[in-house]
Amino acid sequence: VQLQASGGGLVQAGGSLRLSCAASGTIFSVNGMDWYRQAPGKQRELVAGITKRGDSTFYADSVKGRFTISRDNAKNTVYLQMNSLKPEDTAVYYCNAGITRSWYSDESLYWGQGTQVTVSS
């Protein structure tokens, strides 16, 4: 199983970016999916999360009202729409997902490789 994150880049303050993270491989079920970020010299922090059916979401206080997490279960993909970006949003963004590989397997947590988001002032 692999998670492939994409969509990062350089944007001016106030701009927008949309991150994507697609799961591939031998997958029976993709459960909760999250986005984390890690800025230089700081700990990795949870930014947003979404349940399997997409009926419940979580956002860190720092991104509420600006970021939106969503998912497409047909594509095993989670998205993070980031609007009104600020320089303090600059970080490497990582996705993770709880994935079950078969009906008899336990869930395992998988991480994507990270995508750099840089917001200039």
mmCIF file of C-alpha atoms in Angstrom:
data_model
loop_
_atom_site.group_PDB
_atom_site.id
_atom_site.type_symbol
_atom_site.label_atom_id
_atom_site.label_comp_id
_atom_site.label_asym_id
_atom_site.label_seq_id
_atom_site.Cartn_x
_atom_site.Cartn_y
_atom_site.Cartn_z
ATOM 1 C CA VAL A 1 0.000 0.000 0.000
ATOM 2 C CA GLN A 2 1.226 3.477 -0.881
ATOM 3 C CA LEU A 3 -0.041 6.969 -0.205
ATOM 4 C CA GLN A 4 0.977 9.529 -2.810
ATOM 5 C CA ALA A 5 0.611 13.167 -1.816
ATOM 6 C CA SER A 6 0.672 16.000 -4.339
ATOM 7 C CA GLY A 7 -0.377 19.588 -4.870
ATOM 8 C CA GLY A 8 2.119 21.502 -2.776
ATOM 9 C CA GLY A 9 3.978 24.524 -4.016
ATOM 10 C CA LEU A 10 4.838 28.172 -3.522
ATOM 11 C CA VAL A 11 1.986 30.643 -3.120
ATOM 12 C CA GLN A 12 1.602 34.202 -1.915
ATOM 13 C CA ALA A 13 -0.199 35.005 1.305
ATOM 14 C CA GLY A 14 -3.933 35.011 0.733
ATOM 15 C CA GLY A 15 -3.675 32.443 -2.025
ATOM 16 C CA SER A 16 -4.998 28.906 -2.270
ATOM 17 C CA LEU A 17 -3.697 25.408 -2.840
ATOM 18 C CA ARG A 18 -5.376 22.028 -3.058
ATOM 19 C CA LEU A 19 -3.527 18.986 -1.785
ATOM 20 C CA SER A 20 -4.380 15.456 -2.832
ATOM 21 C CA CYS A 21 -3.397 12.116 -1.359
ATOM 22 C CA ALA A 22 -4.235 8.889 -3.151
ATOM 23 C CA ALA A 23 -3.990 5.411 -1.662
ATOM 24 C CA SER A 24 -3.068 2.536 -3.954
ATOM 25 C CA GLY A 25 -2.195 -1.130 -3.703
ATOM 26 C CA THR A 26 -3.996 -4.059 -2.136
ATOM 27 C CA ILE A 27 -6.806 -2.317 -0.246
ATOM 28 C CA PHE A 28 -9.964 -3.714 1.283
ATOM 29 C CA SER A 29 -11.052 -0.594 3.131
ATOM 30 C CA VAL A 30 -9.727 2.924 3.670
ATOM 31 C CA ASN A 31 -10.941 4.227 7.002
ATOM 32 C CA GLY A 32 -10.115 7.575 8.640
ATOM 33 C CA MET A 33 -7.799 9.884 6.715
ATOM 34 C CA ASP A 34 -5.851 12.817 8.090
ATOM 35 C CA TRP A 35 -3.557 15.639 7.093
ATOM 36 C CA TYR A 36 -0.621 16.610 9.292
ATOM 37 C CA ARG A 37 2.035 19.255 8.818
ATOM 38 C CA GLN A 38 5.512 19.842 10.128
ATOM 39 C CA ALA A 39 7.263 23.192 10.004
ATOM 40 C CA PRO A 40 11.045 23.472 10.431
ATOM 41 C CA GLY A 41 12.028 23.038 14.057
ATOM 42 C CA LYS A 42 8.502 22.156 15.123
ATOM 43 C CA GLN A 43 6.653 18.974 15.937
ATOM 44 C CA ARG A 44 4.296 17.397 13.458
ATOM 45 C CA GLU A 45 0.743 18.573 14.125
ATOM 46 C CA LEU A 46 -2.678 17.334 13.097
ATOM 47 C CA VAL A 47 -4.314 19.766 10.682
ATOM 48 C CA ALA A 48 -7.530 18.024 9.645
ATOM 49 C CA GLY A 49 -9.187 14.617 9.673
ATOM 50 C CA ILE A 50 -12.164 12.940 8.065
ATOM 51 C CA THR A 51 -14.052 9.749 8.845
ATOM 52 C CA LYS A 52 -14.524 6.840 6.454
ATOM 53 C CA ARG A 53 -17.890 8.005 5.173
ATOM 54 C CA GLY A 54 -16.931 11.657 5.277
ATOM 55 C CA ASP A 55 -19.710 12.454 7.722
ATOM 56 C CA SER A 56 -17.447 13.887 10.374
ATOM 57 C CA THR A 57 -14.424 16.150 10.125
ATOM 58 C CA PHE A 58 -11.904 17.690 12.476
ATOM 59 C CA TYR A 59 -9.847 20.854 12.095
ATOM 60 C CA ALA A 60 -7.081 22.394 14.135
ATOM 61 C CA ASP A 61 -8.086 25.784 15.481
ATOM 62 C CA SER A 62 -5.370 27.441 13.400
ATOM 63 C CA VAL A 63 -6.991 26.384 10.115
ATOM 64 C CA LYS A 64 -10.720 26.437 10.895
ATOM 65 C CA GLY A 65 -12.660 28.433 8.353
ATOM 66 C CA ARG A 66 -9.757 28.410 5.877
ATOM 67 C CA PHE A 67 -9.075 24.719 5.151
ATOM 68 C CA THR A 68 -11.549 22.070 4.019
ATOM 69 C CA ILE A 69 -10.908 18.333 4.057
ATOM 70 C CA SER A 70 -12.869 16.036 1.772
ATOM 71 C CA ARG A 71 -12.531 12.584 0.238
ATOM 72 C CA ASP A 72 -13.515 10.557 -2.790
ATOM 73 C CA ASN A 73 -13.917 6.954 -1.698
ATOM 74 C CA ALA A 74 -14.186 5.711 -5.271
ATOM 75 C CA LYS A 75 -10.641 6.994 -5.807
ATOM 76 C CA ASN A 76 -9.310 6.275 -2.296
ATOM 77 C CA THR A 77 -8.256 9.911 -2.229
ATOM 78 C CA VAL A 78 -8.355 12.624 0.399
ATOM 79 C CA TYR A 79 -8.108 16.331 -0.392
ATOM 80 C CA LEU A 80 -7.192 19.427 1.553
ATOM 81 C CA GLN A 81 -8.425 22.696 0.110
ATOM 82 C CA MET A 82 -6.397 25.489 1.641
ATOM 83 C CA ASN A 83 -7.632 29.057 1.255
ATOM 84 C CA SER A 84 -6.469 32.373 2.698
ATOM 85 C CA LEU A 85 -3.023 30.918 3.221
ATOM 86 C CA LYS A 86 -0.678 32.564 5.692
ATOM 87 C CA PRO A 87 3.115 32.430 5.986
ATOM 88 C CA GLU A 88 2.673 30.398 9.171
ATOM 89 C CA ASP A 89 1.031 27.657 7.095
ATOM 90 C CA THR A 90 4.437 26.963 5.535
ATOM 91 C CA ALA A 91 5.332 23.340 6.263
ATOM 92 C CA VAL A 92 5.651 19.892 4.803
ATOM 93 C CA TYR A 93 2.170 18.410 4.668
ATOM 94 C CA TYR A 94 1.696 14.696 5.229
ATOM 95 C CA CYS A 95 -1.371 12.535 4.758
ATOM 96 C CA ASN A 96 -2.148 9.332 6.569
ATOM 97 C CA ALA A 97 -4.857 6.730 6.366
ATOM 98 C CA GLY A 98 -6.045 3.757 8.337
ATOM 99 C CA ILE A 99 -6.182 0.923 5.804
ATOM 100 C CA THR A 100 -7.404 -2.633 5.998
ATOM 101 C CA ARG A 101 -5.844 -4.852 3.344
ATOM 102 C CA SER A 102 -8.332 -7.741 3.564
ATOM 103 C CA TRP A 103 -11.517 -8.643 5.405
ATOM 104 C CA TYR A 104 -9.556 -10.605 7.996
ATOM 105 C CA SER A 105 -6.742 -8.072 8.511
ATOM 106 C CA ASP A 106 -6.354 -5.504 11.218
ATOM 107 C CA GLU A 107 -6.177 -1.860 10.279
ATOM 108 C CA SER A 108 -2.710 -0.390 9.764
ATOM 109 C CA LEU A 109 -1.706 3.256 9.558
ATOM 110 C CA TYR A 110 0.050 4.372 6.393
ATOM 111 C CA TRP A 111 1.778 7.700 5.687
ATOM 112 C CA GLY A 112 2.379 9.596 2.487
ATOM 113 C CA GLN A 113 5.765 11.038 1.601
ATOM 114 C CA GLY A 114 4.918 14.681 2.280
ATOM 115 C CA THR A 115 4.475 17.680 0.037
ATOM 116 C CA GLN A 116 6.023 21.096 0.647
ATOM 117 C CA VAL A 117 3.780 24.127 1.018
ATOM 118 C CA THR A 118 5.501 27.505 1.134
ATOM 119 C CA VAL A 119 3.545 30.708 1.666
ATOM 120 C CA SER A 120 5.380 33.950 0.991
ATOM 121 C CA SER A 121 4.460 37.220 2.663
#
